[in-house]
JSON list of C-alpha atoms in Angstrom, two decimals:
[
{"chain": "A", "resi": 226, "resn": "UNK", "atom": "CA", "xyz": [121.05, -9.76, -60.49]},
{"chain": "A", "resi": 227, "resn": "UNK", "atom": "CA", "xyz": [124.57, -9.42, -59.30]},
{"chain": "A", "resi": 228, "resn": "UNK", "atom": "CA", "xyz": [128.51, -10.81, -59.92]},
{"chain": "A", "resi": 229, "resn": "UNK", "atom": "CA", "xyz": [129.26, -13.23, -57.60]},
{"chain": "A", "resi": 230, "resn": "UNK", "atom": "CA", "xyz": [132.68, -10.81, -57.60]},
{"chain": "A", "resi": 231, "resn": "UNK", "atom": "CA", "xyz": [130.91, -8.20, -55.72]},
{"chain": "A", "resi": 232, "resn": "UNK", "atom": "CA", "xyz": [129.67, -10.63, -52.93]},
{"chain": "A", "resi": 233, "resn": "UNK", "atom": "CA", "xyz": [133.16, -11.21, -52.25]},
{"chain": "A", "resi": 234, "resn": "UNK", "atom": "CA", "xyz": [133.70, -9.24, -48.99]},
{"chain": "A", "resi": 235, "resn": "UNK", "atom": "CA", "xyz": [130.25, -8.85, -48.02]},
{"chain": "A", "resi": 236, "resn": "UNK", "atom": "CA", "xyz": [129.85, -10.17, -44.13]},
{"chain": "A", "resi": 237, "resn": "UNK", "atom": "CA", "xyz": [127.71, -12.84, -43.16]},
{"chain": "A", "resi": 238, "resn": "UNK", "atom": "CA", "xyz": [125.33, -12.91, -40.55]},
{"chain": "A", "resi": 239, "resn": "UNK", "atom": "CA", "xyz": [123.29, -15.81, -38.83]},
{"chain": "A", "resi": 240, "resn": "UNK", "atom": "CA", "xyz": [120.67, -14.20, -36.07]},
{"chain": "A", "resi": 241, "resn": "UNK", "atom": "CA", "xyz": [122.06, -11.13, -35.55]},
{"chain": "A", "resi": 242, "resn": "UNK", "atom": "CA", "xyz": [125.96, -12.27, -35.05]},
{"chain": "A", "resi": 243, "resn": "UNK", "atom": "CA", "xyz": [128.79, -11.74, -37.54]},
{"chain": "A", "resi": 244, "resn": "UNK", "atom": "CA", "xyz": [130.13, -15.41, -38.67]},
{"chain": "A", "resi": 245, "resn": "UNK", "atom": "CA", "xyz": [132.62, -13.54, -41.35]},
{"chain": "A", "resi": 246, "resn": "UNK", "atom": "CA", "xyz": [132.95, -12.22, -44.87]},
{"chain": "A", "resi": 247, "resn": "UNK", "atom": "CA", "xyz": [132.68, -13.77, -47.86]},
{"chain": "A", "resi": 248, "resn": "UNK", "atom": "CA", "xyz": [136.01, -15.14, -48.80]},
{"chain": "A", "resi": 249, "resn": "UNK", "atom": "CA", "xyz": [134.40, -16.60, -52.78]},
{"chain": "A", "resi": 250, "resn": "UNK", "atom": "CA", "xyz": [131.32, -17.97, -54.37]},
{"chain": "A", "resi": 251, "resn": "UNK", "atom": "CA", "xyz": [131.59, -21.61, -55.59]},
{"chain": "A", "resi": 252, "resn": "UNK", "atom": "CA", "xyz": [129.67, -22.74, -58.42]},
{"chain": "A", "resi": 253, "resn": "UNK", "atom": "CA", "xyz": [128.26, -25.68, -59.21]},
{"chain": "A", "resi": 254, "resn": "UNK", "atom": "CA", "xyz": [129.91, -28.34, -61.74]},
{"chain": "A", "resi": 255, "resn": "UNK", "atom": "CA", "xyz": [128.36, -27.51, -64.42]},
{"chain": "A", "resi": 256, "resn": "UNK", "atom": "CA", "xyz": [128.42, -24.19, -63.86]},
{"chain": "A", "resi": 257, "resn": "UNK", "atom": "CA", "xyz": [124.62, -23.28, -63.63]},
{"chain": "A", "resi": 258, "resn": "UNK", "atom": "CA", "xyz": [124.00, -22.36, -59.78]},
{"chain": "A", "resi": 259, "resn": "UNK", "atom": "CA", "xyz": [125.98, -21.08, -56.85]},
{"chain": "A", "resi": 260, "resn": "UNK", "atom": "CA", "xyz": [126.83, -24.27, -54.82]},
{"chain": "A", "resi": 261, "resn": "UNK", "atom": "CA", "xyz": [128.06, -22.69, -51.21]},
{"chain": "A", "resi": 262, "resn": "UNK", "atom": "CA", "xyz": [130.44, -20.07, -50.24]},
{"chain": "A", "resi": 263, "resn": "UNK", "atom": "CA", "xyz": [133.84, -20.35, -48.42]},
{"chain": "A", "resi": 264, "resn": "UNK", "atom": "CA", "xyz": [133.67, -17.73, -45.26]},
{"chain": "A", "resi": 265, "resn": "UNK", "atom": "CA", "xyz": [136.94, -16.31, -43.44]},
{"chain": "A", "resi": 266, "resn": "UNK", "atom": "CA", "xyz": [136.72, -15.59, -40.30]},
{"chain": "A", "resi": 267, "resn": "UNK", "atom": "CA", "xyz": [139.53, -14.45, -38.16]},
{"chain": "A", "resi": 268, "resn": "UNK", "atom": "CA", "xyz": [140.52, -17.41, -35.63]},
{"chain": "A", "resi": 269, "resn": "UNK", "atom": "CA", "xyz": [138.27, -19.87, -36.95]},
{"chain": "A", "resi": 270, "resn": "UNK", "atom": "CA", "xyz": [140.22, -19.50, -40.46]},
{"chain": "A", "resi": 271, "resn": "UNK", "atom": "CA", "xyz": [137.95, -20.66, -43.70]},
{"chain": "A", "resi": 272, "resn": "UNK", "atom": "CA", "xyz": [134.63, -22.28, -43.31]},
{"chain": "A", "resi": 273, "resn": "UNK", "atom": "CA", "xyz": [131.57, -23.46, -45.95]},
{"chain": "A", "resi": 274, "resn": "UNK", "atom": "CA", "xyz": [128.72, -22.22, -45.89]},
{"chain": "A", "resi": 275, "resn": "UNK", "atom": "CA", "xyz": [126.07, -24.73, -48.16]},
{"chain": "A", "resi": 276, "resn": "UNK", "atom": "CA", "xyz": [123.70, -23.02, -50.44]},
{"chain": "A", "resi": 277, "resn": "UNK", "atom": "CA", "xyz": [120.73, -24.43, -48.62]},
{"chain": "A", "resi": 278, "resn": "UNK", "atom": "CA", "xyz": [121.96, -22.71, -45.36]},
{"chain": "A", "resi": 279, "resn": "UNK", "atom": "CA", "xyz": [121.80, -19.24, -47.47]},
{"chain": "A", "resi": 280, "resn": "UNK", "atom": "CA", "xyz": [118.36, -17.32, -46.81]},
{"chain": "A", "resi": 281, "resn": "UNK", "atom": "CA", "xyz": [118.98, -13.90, -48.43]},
{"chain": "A", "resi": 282, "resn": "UNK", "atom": "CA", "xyz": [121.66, -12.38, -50.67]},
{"chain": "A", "resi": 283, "resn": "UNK", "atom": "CA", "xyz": [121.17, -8.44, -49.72]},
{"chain": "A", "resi": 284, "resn": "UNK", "atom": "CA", "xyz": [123.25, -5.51, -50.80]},
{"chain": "A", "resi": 285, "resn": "UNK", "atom": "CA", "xyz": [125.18, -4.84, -47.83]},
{"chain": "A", "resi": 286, "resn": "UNK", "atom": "CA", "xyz": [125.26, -8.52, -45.96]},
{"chain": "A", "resi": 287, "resn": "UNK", "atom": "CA", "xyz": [124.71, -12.12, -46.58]},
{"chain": "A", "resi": 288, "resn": "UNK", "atom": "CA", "xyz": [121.83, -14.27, -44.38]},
{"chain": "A", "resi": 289, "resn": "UNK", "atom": "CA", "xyz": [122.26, -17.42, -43.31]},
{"chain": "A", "resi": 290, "resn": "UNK", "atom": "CA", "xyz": [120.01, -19.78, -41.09]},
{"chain": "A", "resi": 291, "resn": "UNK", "atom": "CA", "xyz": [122.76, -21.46, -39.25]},
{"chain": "A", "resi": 292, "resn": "UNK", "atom": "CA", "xyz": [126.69, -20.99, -39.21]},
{"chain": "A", "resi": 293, "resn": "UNK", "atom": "CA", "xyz": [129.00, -22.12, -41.24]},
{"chain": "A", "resi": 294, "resn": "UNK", "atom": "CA", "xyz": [130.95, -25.70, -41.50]},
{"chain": "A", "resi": 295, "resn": "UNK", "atom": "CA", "xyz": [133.49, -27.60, -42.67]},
{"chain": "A", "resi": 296, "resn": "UNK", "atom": "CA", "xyz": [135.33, -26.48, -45.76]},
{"chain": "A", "resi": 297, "resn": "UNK", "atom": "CA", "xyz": [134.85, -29.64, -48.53]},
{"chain": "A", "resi": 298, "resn": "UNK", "atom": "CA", "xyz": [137.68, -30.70, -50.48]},
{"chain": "A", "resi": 299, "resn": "UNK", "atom": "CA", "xyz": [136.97, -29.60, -53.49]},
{"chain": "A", "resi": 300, "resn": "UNK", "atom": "CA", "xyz": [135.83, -25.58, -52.51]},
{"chain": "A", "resi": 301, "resn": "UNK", "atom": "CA", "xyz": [138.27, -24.27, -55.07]},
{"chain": "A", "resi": 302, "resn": "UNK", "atom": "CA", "xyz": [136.79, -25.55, -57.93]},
{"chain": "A", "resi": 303, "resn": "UNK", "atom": "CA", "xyz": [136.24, -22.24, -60.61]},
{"chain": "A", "resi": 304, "resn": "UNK", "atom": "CA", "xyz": [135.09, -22.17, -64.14]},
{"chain": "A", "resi": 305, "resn": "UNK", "atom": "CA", "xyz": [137.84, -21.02, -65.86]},
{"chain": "A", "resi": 306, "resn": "UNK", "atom": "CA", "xyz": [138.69, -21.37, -69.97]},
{"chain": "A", "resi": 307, "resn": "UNK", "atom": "CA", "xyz": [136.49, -20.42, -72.68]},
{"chain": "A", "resi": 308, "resn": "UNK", "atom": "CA", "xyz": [135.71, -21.99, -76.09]},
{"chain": "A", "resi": 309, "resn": "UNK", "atom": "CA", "xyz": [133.47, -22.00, -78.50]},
{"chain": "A", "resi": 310, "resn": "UNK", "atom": "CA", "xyz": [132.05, -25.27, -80.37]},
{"chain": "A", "resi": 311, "resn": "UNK", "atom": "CA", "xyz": [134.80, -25.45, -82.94]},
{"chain": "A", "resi": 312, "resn": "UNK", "atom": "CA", "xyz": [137.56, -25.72, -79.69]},
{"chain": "A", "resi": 313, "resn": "UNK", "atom": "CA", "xyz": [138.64, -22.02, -80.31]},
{"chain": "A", "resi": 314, "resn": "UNK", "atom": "CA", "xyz": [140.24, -20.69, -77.00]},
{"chain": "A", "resi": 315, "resn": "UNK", "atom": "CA", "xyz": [137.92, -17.25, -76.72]},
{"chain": "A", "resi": 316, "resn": "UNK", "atom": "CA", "xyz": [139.39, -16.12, -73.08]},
{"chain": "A", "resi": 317, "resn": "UNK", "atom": "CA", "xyz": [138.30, -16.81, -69.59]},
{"chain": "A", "resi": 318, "resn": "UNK", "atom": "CA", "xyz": [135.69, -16.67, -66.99]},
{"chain": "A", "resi": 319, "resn": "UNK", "atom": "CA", "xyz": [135.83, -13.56, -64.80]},
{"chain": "A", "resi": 320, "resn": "UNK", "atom": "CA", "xyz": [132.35, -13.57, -63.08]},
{"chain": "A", "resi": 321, "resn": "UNK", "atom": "CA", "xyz": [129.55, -14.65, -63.47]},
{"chain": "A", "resi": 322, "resn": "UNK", "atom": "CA", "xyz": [125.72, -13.16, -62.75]},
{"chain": "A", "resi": 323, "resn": "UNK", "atom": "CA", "xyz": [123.73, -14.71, -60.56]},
{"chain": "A", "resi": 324, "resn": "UNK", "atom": "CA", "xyz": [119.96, -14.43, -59.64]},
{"chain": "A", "resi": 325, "resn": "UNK", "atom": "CA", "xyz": [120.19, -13.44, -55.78]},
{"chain": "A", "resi": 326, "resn": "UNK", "atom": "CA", "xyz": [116.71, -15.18, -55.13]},
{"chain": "A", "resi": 327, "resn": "UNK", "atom": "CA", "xyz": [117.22, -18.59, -56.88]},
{"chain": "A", "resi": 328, "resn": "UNK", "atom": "CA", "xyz": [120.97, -18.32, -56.63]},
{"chain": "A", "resi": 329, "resn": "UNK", "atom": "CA", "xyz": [121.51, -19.71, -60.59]},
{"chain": "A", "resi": 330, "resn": "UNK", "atom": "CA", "xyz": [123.60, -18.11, -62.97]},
{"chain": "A", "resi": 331, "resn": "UNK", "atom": "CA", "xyz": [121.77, -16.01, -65.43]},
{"chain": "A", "resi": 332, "resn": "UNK", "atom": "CA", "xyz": [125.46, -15.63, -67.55]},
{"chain": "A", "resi": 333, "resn": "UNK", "atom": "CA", "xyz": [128.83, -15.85, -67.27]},
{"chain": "A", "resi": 334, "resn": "UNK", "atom": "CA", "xyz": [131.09, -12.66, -67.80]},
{"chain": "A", "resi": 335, "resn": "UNK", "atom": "CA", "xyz": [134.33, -13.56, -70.38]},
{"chain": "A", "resi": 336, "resn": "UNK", "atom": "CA", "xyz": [137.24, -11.80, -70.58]},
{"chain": "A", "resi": 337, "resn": "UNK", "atom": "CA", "xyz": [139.45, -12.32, -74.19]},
{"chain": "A", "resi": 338, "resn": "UNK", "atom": "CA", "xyz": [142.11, -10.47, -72.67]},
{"chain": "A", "resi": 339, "resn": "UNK", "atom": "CA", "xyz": [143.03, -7.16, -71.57]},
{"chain": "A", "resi": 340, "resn": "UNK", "atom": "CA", "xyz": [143.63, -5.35, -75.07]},
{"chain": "A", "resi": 341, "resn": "UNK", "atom": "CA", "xyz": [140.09, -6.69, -76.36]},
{"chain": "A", "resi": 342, "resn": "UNK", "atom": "CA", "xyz": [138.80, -5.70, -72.80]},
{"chain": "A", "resi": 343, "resn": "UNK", "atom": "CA", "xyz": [139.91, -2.25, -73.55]},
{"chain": "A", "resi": 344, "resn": "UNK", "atom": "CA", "xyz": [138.69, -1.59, -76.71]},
{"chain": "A", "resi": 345, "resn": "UNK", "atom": "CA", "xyz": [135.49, -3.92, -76.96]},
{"chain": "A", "resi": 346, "resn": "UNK", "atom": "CA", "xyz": [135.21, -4.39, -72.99]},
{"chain": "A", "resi": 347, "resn": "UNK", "atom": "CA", "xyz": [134.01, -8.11, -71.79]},
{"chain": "A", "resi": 348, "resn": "UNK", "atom": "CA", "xyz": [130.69, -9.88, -72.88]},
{"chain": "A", "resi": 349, "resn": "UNK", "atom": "CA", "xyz": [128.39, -12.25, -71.21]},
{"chain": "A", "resi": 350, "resn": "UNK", "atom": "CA", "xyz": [127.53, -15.84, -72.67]},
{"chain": "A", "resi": 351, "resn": "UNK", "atom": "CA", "xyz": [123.95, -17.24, -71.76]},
{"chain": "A", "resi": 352, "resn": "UNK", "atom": "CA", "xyz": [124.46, -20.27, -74.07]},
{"chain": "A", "resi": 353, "resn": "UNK", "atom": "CA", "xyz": [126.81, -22.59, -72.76]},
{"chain": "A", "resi": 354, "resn": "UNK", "atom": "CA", "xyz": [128.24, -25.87, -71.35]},
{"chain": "A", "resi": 355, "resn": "UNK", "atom": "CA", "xyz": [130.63, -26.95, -68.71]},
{"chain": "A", "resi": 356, "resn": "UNK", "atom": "CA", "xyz": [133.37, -30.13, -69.19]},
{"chain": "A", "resi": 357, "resn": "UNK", "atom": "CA", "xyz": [134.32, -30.41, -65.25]},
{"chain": "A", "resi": 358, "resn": "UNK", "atom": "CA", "xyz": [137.55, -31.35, -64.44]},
{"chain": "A", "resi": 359, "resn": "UNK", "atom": "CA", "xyz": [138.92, -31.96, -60.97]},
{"chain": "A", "resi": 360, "resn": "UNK", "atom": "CA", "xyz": [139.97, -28.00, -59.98]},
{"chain": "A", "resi": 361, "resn": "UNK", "atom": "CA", "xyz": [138.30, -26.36, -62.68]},
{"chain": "A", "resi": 362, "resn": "UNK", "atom": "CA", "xyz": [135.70, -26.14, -65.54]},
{"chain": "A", "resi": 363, "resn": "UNK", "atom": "CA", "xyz": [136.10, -25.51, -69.11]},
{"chain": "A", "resi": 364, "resn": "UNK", "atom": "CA", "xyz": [133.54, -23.89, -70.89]},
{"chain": "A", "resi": 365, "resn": "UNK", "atom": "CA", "xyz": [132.15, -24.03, -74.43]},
{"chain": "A", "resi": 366, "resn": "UNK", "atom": "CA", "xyz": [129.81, -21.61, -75.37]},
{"chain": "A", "resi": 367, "resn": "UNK", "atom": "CA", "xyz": [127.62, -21.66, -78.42]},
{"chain": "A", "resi": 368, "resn": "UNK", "atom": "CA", "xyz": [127.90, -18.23, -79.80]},
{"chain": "A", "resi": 369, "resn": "UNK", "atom": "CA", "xyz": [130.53, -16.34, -82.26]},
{"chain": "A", "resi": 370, "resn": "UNK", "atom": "CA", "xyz": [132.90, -15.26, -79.26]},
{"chain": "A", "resi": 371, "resn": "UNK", "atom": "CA", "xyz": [131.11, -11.42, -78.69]},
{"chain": "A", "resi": 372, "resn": "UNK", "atom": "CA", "xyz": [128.12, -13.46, -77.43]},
{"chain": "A", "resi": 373, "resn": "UNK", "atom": "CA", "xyz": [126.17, -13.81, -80.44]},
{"chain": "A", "resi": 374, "resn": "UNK", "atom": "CA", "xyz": [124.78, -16.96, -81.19]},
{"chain": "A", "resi": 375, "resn": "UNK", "atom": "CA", "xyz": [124.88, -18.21, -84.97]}
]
């Protein structure tokens, strides 16, 4: 398991030849899988790189089976305010943890702001639901706000 922060950065490599670096990781709508990455690369500016195309997710580099291509339209989508069932604001998404060999989220890291980040640090919601709008997602989870579920 890893943040899909900490891929950001990481170069990408199709047979042996550096396409880029991982610019970010773009979920899916509802917020349950990785959908692609956007790749920078020098000249060539941004580029997409699908999910299918991915083969590995390593520690040091990203695999791909064939380059990168056109960036979509809508590869800044991001998950983004946090709820909880009663329409509570609770904070914001600030990562979240994906499975590197299925590429799905196992949780999503929330932030309620940097004092409570500070003294109670940032939690992790398992139990939750996406409303997708047209740039980003808002998120209700089903828990008490520290990630407990009631």
């Amino acid at each position: 398991m890893t943040g899909i922060s900490k891929l950001e950065g990481m170069p990408v490599m199709v047979s042996d030849e550096k396409e880029g670096h991982v610019q970010k990781v773009i979920l899916t709508r509802d917020g349950r899988a990785v959908r692609g990455m956007v790749i920078r690369s020098g000249m060539q500016g941004m580029r997409w790189l699908d999910r299918e195309q991915i083969s590995m997710v390593g520690n040091v580099c990203v695999i791909a089976n064939s380059s990168p291509g056109k960036l979509p339209k809508d590869a800044d989508y991001h998950l983004f305010r946090v709820s909880d069932a009663e329409g509570e604001r609770l904070g914001m998404v600030t990562d979240a943890i994906i499975n590197e060999e299925t590429m799905r989220v196992a949780a999503l890291e929330i932030s309620s702001g940097p004092l409570d980040d500070l003294i109670h640090g940032r939690w992790y919601a398992t139990a939750y639901s996406v409303l997708p709008g047209e740039k980003t997602g808002h998120v209700t989870v089903f828990c008490d706000g520290r990630g407990v579920k009631q």
